[in-house]
Amino acid sequence: MSNAGSACNGQPSLNAVPTHGQPLWLLAELTYKCPLQCPYCANPTNFASKTDELTTAEWVDVFTQARELGAAQLGFSGGEPLVRQDLVELISEARQLGYYTNLITSGVGLNEHKIADFRTAGLDHIQVSFQAADPEVNNLLAGSKKAFAQKLKMAREVKAQGYPMVLNFVTHRHNIDQIDRIIELCVELEADYVELATCQYYGWAYENRNNLLPTRAQLERAERITNEYRDRLAAAGNPIKIIFVTPDYYEERPKGCMNGWGQVFLTVTPDGTALPCHSARMLPVEFPNVKEQSIEQIWNRSNGFNHFRGYEWMKEPCVSCDEKEKDFGGCRCQAFMLTGDANNADPVCSKSPHHGLILQAREAAELPVHDEPIYRNERNSRVFCKG
Amino acid sequence: MSGAEITPDQTPVLNRMFRFQWEKAQDSYVLLYPEGMVKLNGPAGEVLALVNGQRTAADIIQTLQAKFPDADGIERDILDFLGDAREQRWISL
């Protein structure tokens, strides 16, 4: 007996609204402004044309409504969320609503007084992102001469003030060979969690993919070293948790992106556009805005959030695939970027007729890189706005 | 570290990585931590609701025995759960 038969035997779900979960995770992208210029930034490449920002009262309203629908985790992100002058107020309101509040920051613009003020306001956790474990590479990638020293200082201060701390290193071909030094730095800084997370090749990172994608050999070495550290640290009783995220470009099956479209995650961008994931803005789908619709309408009834729920939208090879309930056909953004059709299978899947595009990217990663990356800044963004 | 039996005279305290609260939308107690949430089952929630860094395991057992007089043998269950919770690093003793 084959499991694959079940899809055929099932009742057709004519006009049925596909089931979906609660928006447990609310990501509030407070602003696109940022003092750094990381060439792998997940923000849209045309952010310079989107300068509107929700007011304090509008954000608090979003938090209140999403909490009613079950949101429990709130991430303050951006851009650099510290740029918002009302951050203390937003933290305080969110905490009073019962959220677990996460500040996702580069650390640039932070100081010990702000860290203390955030604590008083009820901030639960601070995640500091690093670009590399040594000042030269870090500052080069961040496009700032002082970033690294500031980050170190702030990471120490975050711990000194009693916060749980996650350190996030975005890994790519220029820093992944230093994985041992990165882990040692995290241990020294007493991080509770470490995310060694590959670039996600969207936005700026997609434009810079040839400059960022590591080779398979680099990746395998880094994973082996990470596993060795994990064993050694666990044996020594160190509670640090190390999460290693590999690029899906080296997989044969796609990721179950966002745990399914519109199932768990709700992103609200600086101008109030609501998205099922922070990259989805690139898709040719109309997304609702919190200024025009309630969060309940957006989450449960908007076309944007219902668009890729369920399986009706799928094409082959996904429709008849017995793994579709596991990976939902992969990432809609990746399918759109690489094949031009967001309904296609994510080309990461070896069953996809476009899988050759992924193989080409792997081959390109074996070649030396000569180009400068395109840094994420206003000037370069304006080029994409004209695009 | 792990494996050692929890004894009734020990006093559990929630680790600062975690926040414990009632979550209406889940209709359960939860533990919240950086970017994550553990949904607790009924008994686990009842025990952790009493963990405050002051009550001993014996106090917690006594309170729950009074609250659920028909439940048999909950002393063992509570001590086992506290052992699991320590292994998960939710609590220290």
PDB file of N, CA, C and O in Angstrom, chain A residues 219-286:
ATOM      1  N   LEU A 219      31.721  24.273   3.347  1.00  0.00           N
ATOM      2  CA  LEU A 219      30.554  23.997   4.167  1.00  0.00           C
ATOM      3  C   LEU A 219      30.747  22.735   5.007  1.00  0.00           C
ATOM      4  O   LEU A 219      30.457  22.704   6.212  1.00  0.00           O
ATOM      5  N   GLU A 220      31.261  21.694   4.352  1.00  0.00           N
ATOM      6  CA  GLU A 220      31.438  20.424   5.068  1.00  0.00           C
ATOM      7  C   GLU A 220      32.465  20.564   6.190  1.00  0.00           C
ATOM      8  O   GLU A 220      32.294  20.033   7.278  1.00  0.00           O
ATOM      9  N   ARG A 221      33.535  21.314   5.899  1.00  0.00           N
ATOM     10  CA  ARG A 221      34.563  21.533   6.919  1.00  0.00           C
ATOM     11  C   ARG A 221      33.947  22.283   8.110  1.00  0.00           C
ATOM     12  O   ARG A 221      34.150  21.907   9.269  1.00  0.00           O
ATOM     13  N   ALA A 222      33.196  23.334   7.812  1.00  0.00           N
ATOM     14  CA  ALA A 222      32.616  24.152   8.894  1.00  0.00           C
ATOM     15  C   ALA A 222      31.644  23.330   9.739  1.00  0.00           C
ATOM     16  O   ALA A 222      31.627  23.447  10.963  1.00  0.00           O
ATOM     17  N   GLU A 223      30.877  22.474   9.102  1.00  0.00           N
ATOM     18  CA  GLU A 223      29.914  21.669   9.837  1.00  0.00           C
ATOM     19  C   GLU A 223      30.629  20.650  10.727  1.00  0.00           C
ATOM     20  O   GLU A 223      30.243  20.428  11.880  1.00  0.00           O
ATOM     21  N   ARG A 224      31.701  20.067  10.189  1.00  0.00           N
ATOM     22  CA  ARG A 224      32.475  19.099  10.974  1.00  0.00           C
ATOM     23  C   ARG A 224      33.077  19.778  12.202  1.00  0.00           C
ATOM     24  O   ARG A 224      32.984  19.277  13.326  1.00  0.00           O
ATOM     25  N   ILE A 225      33.672  20.947  12.004  1.00  0.00           N
ATOM     26  CA  ILE A 225      34.304  21.648  13.126  1.00  0.00           C
ATOM     27  C   ILE A 225      33.246  22.050  14.157  1.00  0.00           C
ATOM     28  O   ILE A 225      33.455  21.934  15.366  1.00  0.00           O
ATOM     29  N   THR A 226      32.099  22.502  13.673  1.00  0.00           N
ATOM     30  CA  THR A 226      31.015  22.879  14.597  1.00  0.00           C
ATOM     31  C   THR A 226      30.586  21.686  15.442  1.00  0.00           C
ATOM     32  O   THR A 226      30.408  21.799  16.663  1.00  0.00           O
ATOM     33  N   ASN A 227      30.452  20.519  14.806  1.00  0.00           N
ATOM     34  CA  ASN A 227      30.071  19.316  15.553  1.00  0.00           C
ATOM     35  C   ASN A 227      31.124  18.946  16.592  1.00  0.00           C
ATOM     36  O   ASN A 227      30.786  18.514  17.696  1.00  0.00           O
ATOM     37  N   GLU A 228      32.394  19.117  16.233  1.00  0.00           N
ATOM     38  CA  GLU A 228      33.458  18.823  17.203  1.00  0.00           C
ATOM     39  C   GLU A 228      33.353  19.747  18.416  1.00  0.00           C
ATOM     40  O   GLU A 228      33.490  19.317  19.556  1.00  0.00           O
ATOM     41  N   TYR A 229      33.126  21.023  18.147  1.00  0.00           N
ATOM     42  CA  TYR A 229      32.961  21.975  19.259  1.00  0.00           C
ATOM     43  C   TYR A 229      31.757  21.631  20.118  1.00  0.00           C
ATOM     44  O   TYR A 229      31.807  21.707  21.339  1.00  0.00           O
ATOM     45  N   ARG A 230      30.660  21.276  19.464  1.00  0.00           N
ATOM     46  CA  ARG A 230      29.444  20.920  20.216  1.00  0.00           C
ATOM     47  C   ARG A 230      29.744  19.803  21.209  1.00  0.00           C
ATOM     48  O   ARG A 230      29.384  19.883  22.375  1.00  0.00           O
ATOM     49  N   ASP A 231      30.407  18.749  20.712  1.00  0.00           N
ATOM     50  CA  ASP A 231      30.714  17.603  21.578  1.00  0.00           C
ATOM     51  C   ASP A 231      31.610  18.031  22.725  1.00  0.00           C
ATOM     52  O   ASP A 231      31.391  17.673  23.876  1.00  0.00           O
ATOM     53  N   ARG A 232      32.644  18.799  22.382  1.00  0.00           N
ATOM     54  CA  ARG A 232      33.626  19.199  23.388  1.00  0.00           C
ATOM     55  C   ARG A 232      32.970  20.091  24.449  1.00  0.00           C
ATOM     56  O   ARG A 232      33.188  19.925  25.637  1.00  0.00           O
ATOM     57  N   LEU A 233      32.161  21.045  24.009  1.00  0.00           N
ATOM     58  CA  LEU A 233      31.529  21.975  24.949  1.00  0.00           C
ATOM     59  C   LEU A 233      30.511  21.249  25.829  1.00  0.00           C
ATOM     60  O   LEU A 233      30.424  21.501  27.028  1.00  0.00           O
ATOM     61  N   ALA A 234      29.753  20.334  25.226  1.00  0.00           N
ATOM     62  CA  ALA A 234      28.769  19.573  26.006  1.00  0.00           C
ATOM     63  C   ALA A 234      29.478  18.720  27.054  1.00  0.00           C
ATOM     64  O   ALA A 234      29.035  18.647  28.210  1.00  0.00           O
ATOM     65  N   ALA A 235      30.600  18.103  26.658  1.00  0.00           N
ATOM     66  CA  ALA A 235      31.348  17.256  27.594  1.00  0.00           C
ATOM     67  C   ALA A 235      31.874  18.088  28.756  1.00  0.00           C
ATOM     68  O   ALA A 235      32.003  17.606  29.882  1.00  0.00           O
ATOM     69  N   ALA A 236      32.181  19.363  28.489  1.00  0.00           N
ATOM     70  CA  ALA A 236      32.704  20.240  29.543  1.00  0.00           C
ATOM     71  C   ALA A 236      31.573  20.872  30.367  1.00  0.00           C
ATOM     72  O   ALA A 236      31.817  21.692  31.241  1.00  0.00           O
ATOM     73  N   GLY A 237      30.322  20.492  30.059  1.00  0.00           N
ATOM     74  CA  GLY A 237      29.187  21.010  30.833  1.00  0.00           C
ATOM     75  C   GLY A 237      28.781  22.421  30.448  1.00  0.00           C
ATOM     76  O   GLY A 237      28.043  23.086  31.167  1.00  0.00           O
ATOM     77  N   ASN A 238      29.271  22.909  29.294  1.00  0.00           N
ATOM     78  CA  ASN A 238      28.889  24.254  28.850  1.00  0.00           C
ATOM     79  C   ASN A 238      27.492  24.196  28.215  1.00  0.00           C
ATOM     80  O   ASN A 238      27.273  23.450  27.270  1.00  0.00           O
ATOM     81  N   PRO A 239      26.536  24.983  28.732  1.00  0.00           N
ATOM     82  CA  PRO A 239      25.149  24.886  28.233  1.00  0.00           C
ATOM     83  C   PRO A 239      24.921  25.590  26.893  1.00  0.00           C
ATOM     84  O   PRO A 239      23.795  25.581  26.381  1.00  0.00           O
ATOM     85  N   ILE A 240      25.931  26.201  26.304  1.00  0.00           N
ATOM     86  CA  ILE A 240      25.764  26.951  25.056  1.00  0.00           C
ATOM     87  C   ILE A 240      25.132  26.058  23.982  1.00  0.00           C
ATOM     88  O   ILE A 240      25.458  24.870  23.873  1.00  0.00           O
ATOM     89  N   LYS A 241      24.189  26.632  23.239  1.00  0.00           N
ATOM     90  CA  LYS A 241      23.533  25.874  22.159  1.00  0.00           C
ATOM     91  C   LYS A 241      23.988  26.449  20.832  1.00  0.00           C
ATOM     92  O   LYS A 241      23.862  27.663  20.616  1.00  0.00           O
ATOM     93  N   ILE A 242      24.491  25.614  19.955  1.00  0.00           N
ATOM     94  CA  ILE A 242      24.982  26.096  18.660  1.00  0.00           C
ATOM     95  C   ILE A 242      24.092  25.558  17.552  1.00  0.00           C
ATOM     96  O   ILE A 242      23.908  24.358  17.401  1.00  0.00           O
ATOM     97  N   ILE A 243      23.525  26.490  16.803  1.00  0.00           N
ATOM     98  CA  ILE A 243      22.648  26.119  15.690  1.00  0.00           C
ATOM     99  C   ILE A 243      23.389  26.405  14.395  1.00  0.00           C
ATOM    100  O   ILE A 243      23.886  27.513  14.199  1.00  0.00           O
ATOM    101  N   PHE A 244      23.498  25.413  13.542  1.00  0.00           N
ATOM    102  CA  PHE A 244      24.245  25.564  12.285  1.00  0.00           C
ATOM    103  C   PHE A 244      23.260  25.430  11.132  1.00  0.00           C
ATOM    104  O   PHE A 244      22.631  24.396  10.964  1.00  0.00           O
ATOM    105  N   VAL A 245      23.109  26.489  10.371  1.00  0.00           N
ATOM    106  CA  VAL A 245      22.156  26.467   9.262  1.00  0.00           C
ATOM    107  C   VAL A 245      22.917  26.494   7.945  1.00  0.00           C
ATOM    108  O   VAL A 245      23.667  27.427   7.677  1.00  0.00           O
ATOM    109  N   THR A 246      22.720  25.451   7.136  1.00  0.00           N
ATOM    110  CA  THR A 246      23.442  25.362   5.862  1.00  0.00           C
ATOM    111  C   THR A 246      22.598  25.989   4.738  1.00  0.00           C
ATOM    112  O   THR A 246      21.378  26.048   4.831  1.00  0.00           O
ATOM    113  N   PRO A 247      23.268  26.446   3.679  1.00  0.00           N
ATOM    114  CA  PRO A 247      22.497  26.995   2.562  1.00  0.00           C
ATOM    115  C   PRO A 247      21.719  25.885   1.866  1.00  0.00           C
ATOM    116  O   PRO A 247      22.258  24.800   1.638  1.00  0.00           O
ATOM    117  N   ASP A 248      20.454  26.143   1.540  1.00  0.00           N
ATOM    118  CA  ASP A 248      19.676  25.087   0.878  1.00  0.00           C
ATOM    119  C   ASP A 248      20.186  24.825  -0.543  1.00  0.00           C
ATOM    120  O   ASP A 248      19.801  23.835  -1.159  1.00  0.00           O
ATOM    121  N   TYR A 249      21.074  25.661  -1.028  1.00  0.00           N
ATOM    122  CA  TYR A 249      21.665  25.415  -2.349  1.00  0.00           C
ATOM    123  C   TYR A 249      22.422  24.083  -2.389  1.00  0.00           C
ATOM    124  O   TYR A 249      22.717  23.584  -3.465  1.00  0.00           O
ATOM    125  N   TYR A 250      22.760  23.533  -1.224  1.00  0.00           N
ATOM    126  CA  TYR A 250      23.454  22.240  -1.209  1.00  0.00           C
ATOM    127  C   TYR A 250      22.540  21.097  -0.788  1.00  0.00           C
ATOM    128  O   TYR A 250      22.987  20.023  -0.433  1.00  0.00           O
ATOM    129  N   GLU A 251      21.250  21.349  -0.808  1.00  0.00           N
ATOM    130  CA  GLU A 251      20.290  20.289  -0.478  1.00  0.00           C
ATOM    131  C   GLU A 251      19.671  19.736  -1.768  1.00  0.00           C
ATOM    132  O   GLU A 251      19.700  20.390  -2.809  1.00  0.00           O
ATOM    133  N   GLU A 252      19.043  18.569  -1.635  1.00  0.00           N
ATOM    134  CA  GLU A 252      18.324  17.964  -2.771  1.00  0.00           C
ATOM    135  C   GLU A 252      16.810  18.074  -2.590  1.00  0.00           C
ATOM    136  O   GLU A 252      16.037  17.732  -3.475  1.00  0.00           O
ATOM    137  N   ARG A 253      16.400  18.484  -1.375  1.00  0.00           N
ATOM    138  CA  ARG A 253      14.991  18.729  -1.113  1.00  0.00           C
ATOM    139  C   ARG A 253      14.864  20.115  -0.498  1.00  0.00           C
ATOM    140  O   ARG A 253      15.712  20.528   0.282  1.00  0.00           O
ATOM    141  N   PRO A 254      13.795  20.831  -0.842  1.00  0.00           N
ATOM    142  CA  PRO A 254      13.673  22.201  -0.327  1.00  0.00           C
ATOM    143  C   PRO A 254      13.293  22.233   1.149  1.00  0.00           C
ATOM    144  O   PRO A 254      12.818  21.250   1.705  1.00  0.00           O
ATOM    145  N   LYS A 255      13.501  23.405   1.747  1.00  0.00           N
ATOM    146  CA  LYS A 255      13.100  23.588   3.149  1.00  0.00           C
ATOM    147  C   LYS A 255      11.583  23.791   3.217  1.00  0.00           C
ATOM    148  O   LYS A 255      10.970  24.309   2.285  1.00  0.00           O
ATOM    149  N   GLY A 256      10.996  23.388   4.319  1.00  0.00           N
ATOM    150  CA  GLY A 256       9.573  23.661   4.563  1.00  0.00           C
ATOM    151  C   GLY A 256       9.464  25.110   4.994  1.00  0.00           C
ATOM    152  O   GLY A 256       9.330  25.427   6.157  1.00  0.00           O
ATOM    153  N   CYS A 257       9.509  25.998   4.005  1.00  0.00           N
ATOM    154  CA  CYS A 257       9.747  27.419   4.261  1.00  0.00           C
ATOM    155  C   CYS A 257       8.710  28.006   5.217  1.00  0.00           C
ATOM    156  O   CYS A 257       7.503  27.861   5.027  1.00  0.00           O
ATOM    157  N   MET A 258       9.176  28.704   6.250  1.00  0.00           N
ATOM    158  CA  MET A 258       8.334  29.389   7.247  1.00  0.00           C
ATOM    159  C   MET A 258       7.338  28.431   7.918  1.00  0.00           C
ATOM    160  O   MET A 258       6.309  28.870   8.426  1.00  0.00           O
ATOM    161  N   ASN A 259       7.615  27.144   7.932  1.00  0.00           N
ATOM    162  CA  ASN A 259       6.663  26.141   8.435  1.00  0.00           C
ATOM    163  C   ASN A 259       5.336  26.215   7.700  1.00  0.00           C
ATOM    164  O   ASN A 259       4.278  25.892   8.255  1.00  0.00           O
ATOM    165  N   GLY A 260       5.396  26.623   6.455  1.00  0.00           N
ATOM    166  CA  GLY A 260       4.181  26.753   5.654  1.00  0.00           C
ATOM    167  C   GLY A 260       3.739  28.206   5.570  1.00  0.00           C
ATOM    168  O   GLY A 260       3.834  28.957   6.537  1.00  0.00           O
ATOM    169  N   TRP A 261       3.259  28.550   4.414  1.00  0.00           N
ATOM    170  CA  TRP A 261       2.836  29.933   4.116  1.00  0.00           C
ATOM    171  C   TRP A 261       1.684  30.346   5.025  1.00  0.00           C
ATOM    172  O   TRP A 261       0.645  29.680   5.069  1.00  0.00           O
ATOM    173  N   GLY A 262       1.864  31.440   5.750  1.00  0.00           N
ATOM    174  CA  GLY A 262       0.771  31.942   6.593  1.00  0.00           C
ATOM    175  C   GLY A 262       0.352  30.965   7.672  1.00  0.00           C
ATOM    176  O   GLY A 262      -0.828  30.876   8.011  1.00  0.00           O
ATOM    177  N   GLN A 263       1.303  30.217   8.223  1.00  0.00           N
ATOM    178  CA  GLN A 263       0.966  29.243   9.272  1.00  0.00           C
ATOM    179  C   GLN A 263       1.397  29.708  10.659  1.00  0.00           C
ATOM    180  O   GLN A 263       0.710  29.432  11.642  1.00  0.00           O
ATOM    181  N   VAL A 264       2.535  30.368  10.764  1.00  0.00           N
ATOM    182  CA  VAL A 264       3.103  30.719  12.066  1.00  0.00           C
ATOM    183  C   VAL A 264       3.597  32.165  12.101  1.00  0.00           C
ATOM    184  O   VAL A 264       3.496  32.839  13.121  1.00  0.00           O
ATOM    185  N   PHE A 265       4.128  32.635  10.968  1.00  0.00           N
ATOM    186  CA  PHE A 265       4.846  33.913  10.944  1.00  0.00           C
ATOM    187  C   PHE A 265       4.027  35.037  10.343  1.00  0.00           C
ATOM    188  O   PHE A 265       3.355  34.864   9.321  1.00  0.00           O
ATOM    189  N   LEU A 266       4.134  36.177  10.974  1.00  0.00           N
ATOM    190  CA  LEU A 266       3.548  37.409  10.456  1.00  0.00           C
ATOM    191  C   LEU A 266       4.611  38.495  10.541  1.00  0.00           C
ATOM    192  O   LEU A 266       5.106  38.808  11.630  1.00  0.00           O
ATOM    193  N   THR A 267       4.982  39.024   9.385  1.00  0.00           N
ATOM    194  CA  THR A 267       5.934  40.133   9.353  1.00  0.00           C
ATOM    195  C   THR A 267       5.168  41.403   9.013  1.00  0.00           C
ATOM    196  O   THR A 267       4.323  41.391   8.118  1.00  0.00           O
ATOM    197  N   VAL A 268       5.459  42.470   9.734  1.00  0.00           N
ATOM    198  CA  VAL A 268       4.918  43.772   9.353  1.00  0.00           C
ATOM    199  C   VAL A 268       6.103  44.681   9.028  1.00  0.00           C
ATOM    200  O   VAL A 268       7.018  44.837   9.845  1.00  0.00           O
ATOM    201  N   THR A 269       6.099  45.211   7.813  1.00  0.00           N
ATOM    202  CA  THR A 269       7.228  46.023   7.338  1.00  0.00           C
ATOM    203  C   THR A 269       7.067  47.465   7.839  1.00  0.00           C
ATOM    204  O   THR A 269       6.001  47.834   8.350  1.00  0.00           O
ATOM    205  N   PRO A 270       8.112  48.281   7.688  1.00  0.00           N
ATOM    206  CA  PRO A 270       8.056  49.650   8.233  1.00  0.00           C
ATOM    207  C   PRO A 270       6.814  50.435   7.800  1.00  0.00           C
ATOM    208  O   PRO A 270       6.255  51.193   8.591  1.00  0.00           O
ATOM    209  N   ASP A 271       6.356  50.239   6.576  1.00  0.00           N
ATOM    210  CA  ASP A 271       5.212  51.025   6.096  1.00  0.00           C
ATOM    211  C   ASP A 271       3.868  50.344   6.380  1.00  0.00           C
ATOM    212  O   ASP A 271       2.827  50.819   5.943  1.00  0.00           O
ATOM    213  N   GLY A 272       3.884  49.204   7.089  1.00  0.00           N
ATOM    214  CA  GLY A 272       2.628  48.572   7.485  1.00  0.00           C
ATOM    215  C   GLY A 272       2.175  47.436   6.579  1.00  0.00           C
ATOM    216  O   GLY A 272       1.135  46.831   6.819  1.00  0.00           O
ATOM    217  N   THR A 273       2.953  47.141   5.540  1.00  0.00           N
ATOM    218  CA  THR A 273       2.597  45.996   4.699  1.00  0.00           C
ATOM    219  C   THR A 273       2.785  44.720   5.516  1.00  0.00           C
ATOM    220  O   THR A 273       3.807  44.546   6.171  1.00  0.00           O
ATOM    221  N   ALA A 274       1.781  43.847   5.470  1.00  0.00           N
ATOM    222  CA  ALA A 274       1.850  42.595   6.229  1.00  0.00           C
ATOM    223  C   ALA A 274       2.240  41.460   5.288  1.00  0.00           C
ATOM    224  O   ALA A 274       1.683  41.338   4.193  1.00  0.00           O
ATOM    225  N   LEU A 275       3.204  40.649   5.720  1.00  0.00           N
ATOM    226  CA  LEU A 275       3.752  39.587   4.870  1.00  0.00           C
ATOM    227  C   LEU A 275       3.809  38.277   5.638  1.00  0.00           C
ATOM    228  O   LEU A 275       4.045  38.272   6.842  1.00  0.00           O
ATOM    229  N   PRO A 276       3.674  37.139   4.927  1.00  0.00           N
ATOM    230  CA  PRO A 276       3.832  35.839   5.587  1.00  0.00           C
ATOM    231  C   PRO A 276       5.295  35.494   5.845  1.00  0.00           C
ATOM    232  O   PRO A 276       5.589  34.554   6.569  1.00  0.00           O
ATOM    233  N   CYS A 277       6.219  36.230   5.241  1.00  0.00           N
ATOM    234  CA  CYS A 277       7.645  36.082   5.562  1.00  0.00           C
ATOM    235  C   CYS A 277       8.320  37.357   5.106  1.00  0.00           C
ATOM    236  O   CYS A 277       7.784  38.079   4.261  1.00  0.00           O
ATOM    237  N   HIS A 278       9.497  37.638   5.667  1.00  0.00           N
ATOM    238  CA  HIS A 278      10.070  38.964   5.417  1.00  0.00           C
ATOM    239  C   HIS A 278      10.597  39.144   3.997  1.00  0.00           C
ATOM    240  O   HIS A 278      10.908  40.256   3.595  1.00  0.00           O
ATOM    241  N   SER A 279      10.668  38.074   3.221  1.00  0.00           N
ATOM    242  CA  SER A 279      11.125  38.216   1.831  1.00  0.00           C
ATOM    243  C   SER A 279       9.968  38.328   0.842  1.00  0.00           C
ATOM    244  O   SER A 279      10.181  38.648  -0.325  1.00  0.00           O
ATOM    245  N   ALA A 280       8.755  38.035   1.287  1.00  0.00           N
ATOM    246  CA  ALA A 280       7.630  37.837   0.360  1.00  0.00           C
ATOM    247  C   ALA A 280       7.263  39.070  -0.450  1.00  0.00           C
ATOM    248  O   ALA A 280       6.566  38.971  -1.453  1.00  0.00           O
ATOM    249  N   ARG A 281       7.749  40.219  -0.020  1.00  0.00           N
ATOM    250  CA  ARG A 281       7.401  41.455  -0.710  1.00  0.00           C
ATOM    251  C   ARG A 281       7.775  41.426  -2.195  1.00  0.00           C
ATOM    252  O   ARG A 281       7.200  42.133  -3.010  1.00  0.00           O
ATOM    253  N   MET A 282       8.771  40.606  -2.529  1.00  0.00           N
ATOM    254  CA  MET A 282       9.234  40.534  -3.927  1.00  0.00           C
ATOM    255  C   MET A 282       8.223  39.837  -4.845  1.00  0.00           C
ATOM    256  O   MET A 282       8.326  39.932  -6.059  1.00  0.00           O
ATOM    257  N   LEU A 283       7.273  39.098  -4.256  1.00  0.00           N
ATOM    258  CA  LEU A 283       6.385  38.269  -5.078  1.00  0.00           C
ATOM    259  C   LEU A 283       5.310  39.110  -5.772  1.00  0.00           C
ATOM    260  O   LEU A 283       4.893  40.141  -5.248  1.00  0.00           O
ATOM    261  N   PRO A 284       4.844  38.638  -6.940  1.00  0.00           N
ATOM    262  CA  PRO A 284       3.776  39.356  -7.639  1.00  0.00           C
ATOM    263  C   PRO A 284       2.415  39.038  -7.017  1.00  0.00           C
ATOM    264  O   PRO A 284       1.512  38.542  -7.665  1.00  0.00           O
ATOM    265  N   VAL A 285       2.310  39.320  -5.720  1.00  0.00           N
ATOM    266  CA  VAL A 285       1.089  39.040  -4.962  1.00  0.00           C
ATOM    267  C   VAL A 285       0.758  40.341  -4.240  1.00  0.00           C
ATOM    268  O   VAL A 285       1.666  41.024  -3.756  1.00  0.00           O
ATOM    269  N   GLU A 286      -0.518  40.672  -4.173  1.00  0.00           N
ATOM    270  CA  GLU A 286      -0.881  41.904  -3.467  1.00  0.00           C
ATOM    271  C   GLU A 286      -0.990  41.605  -1.977  1.00  0.00           C
ATOM    272  O   GLU A 286      -1.759  40.726  -1.567  1.00  0.00           O
TER     273      GLU A 286
END
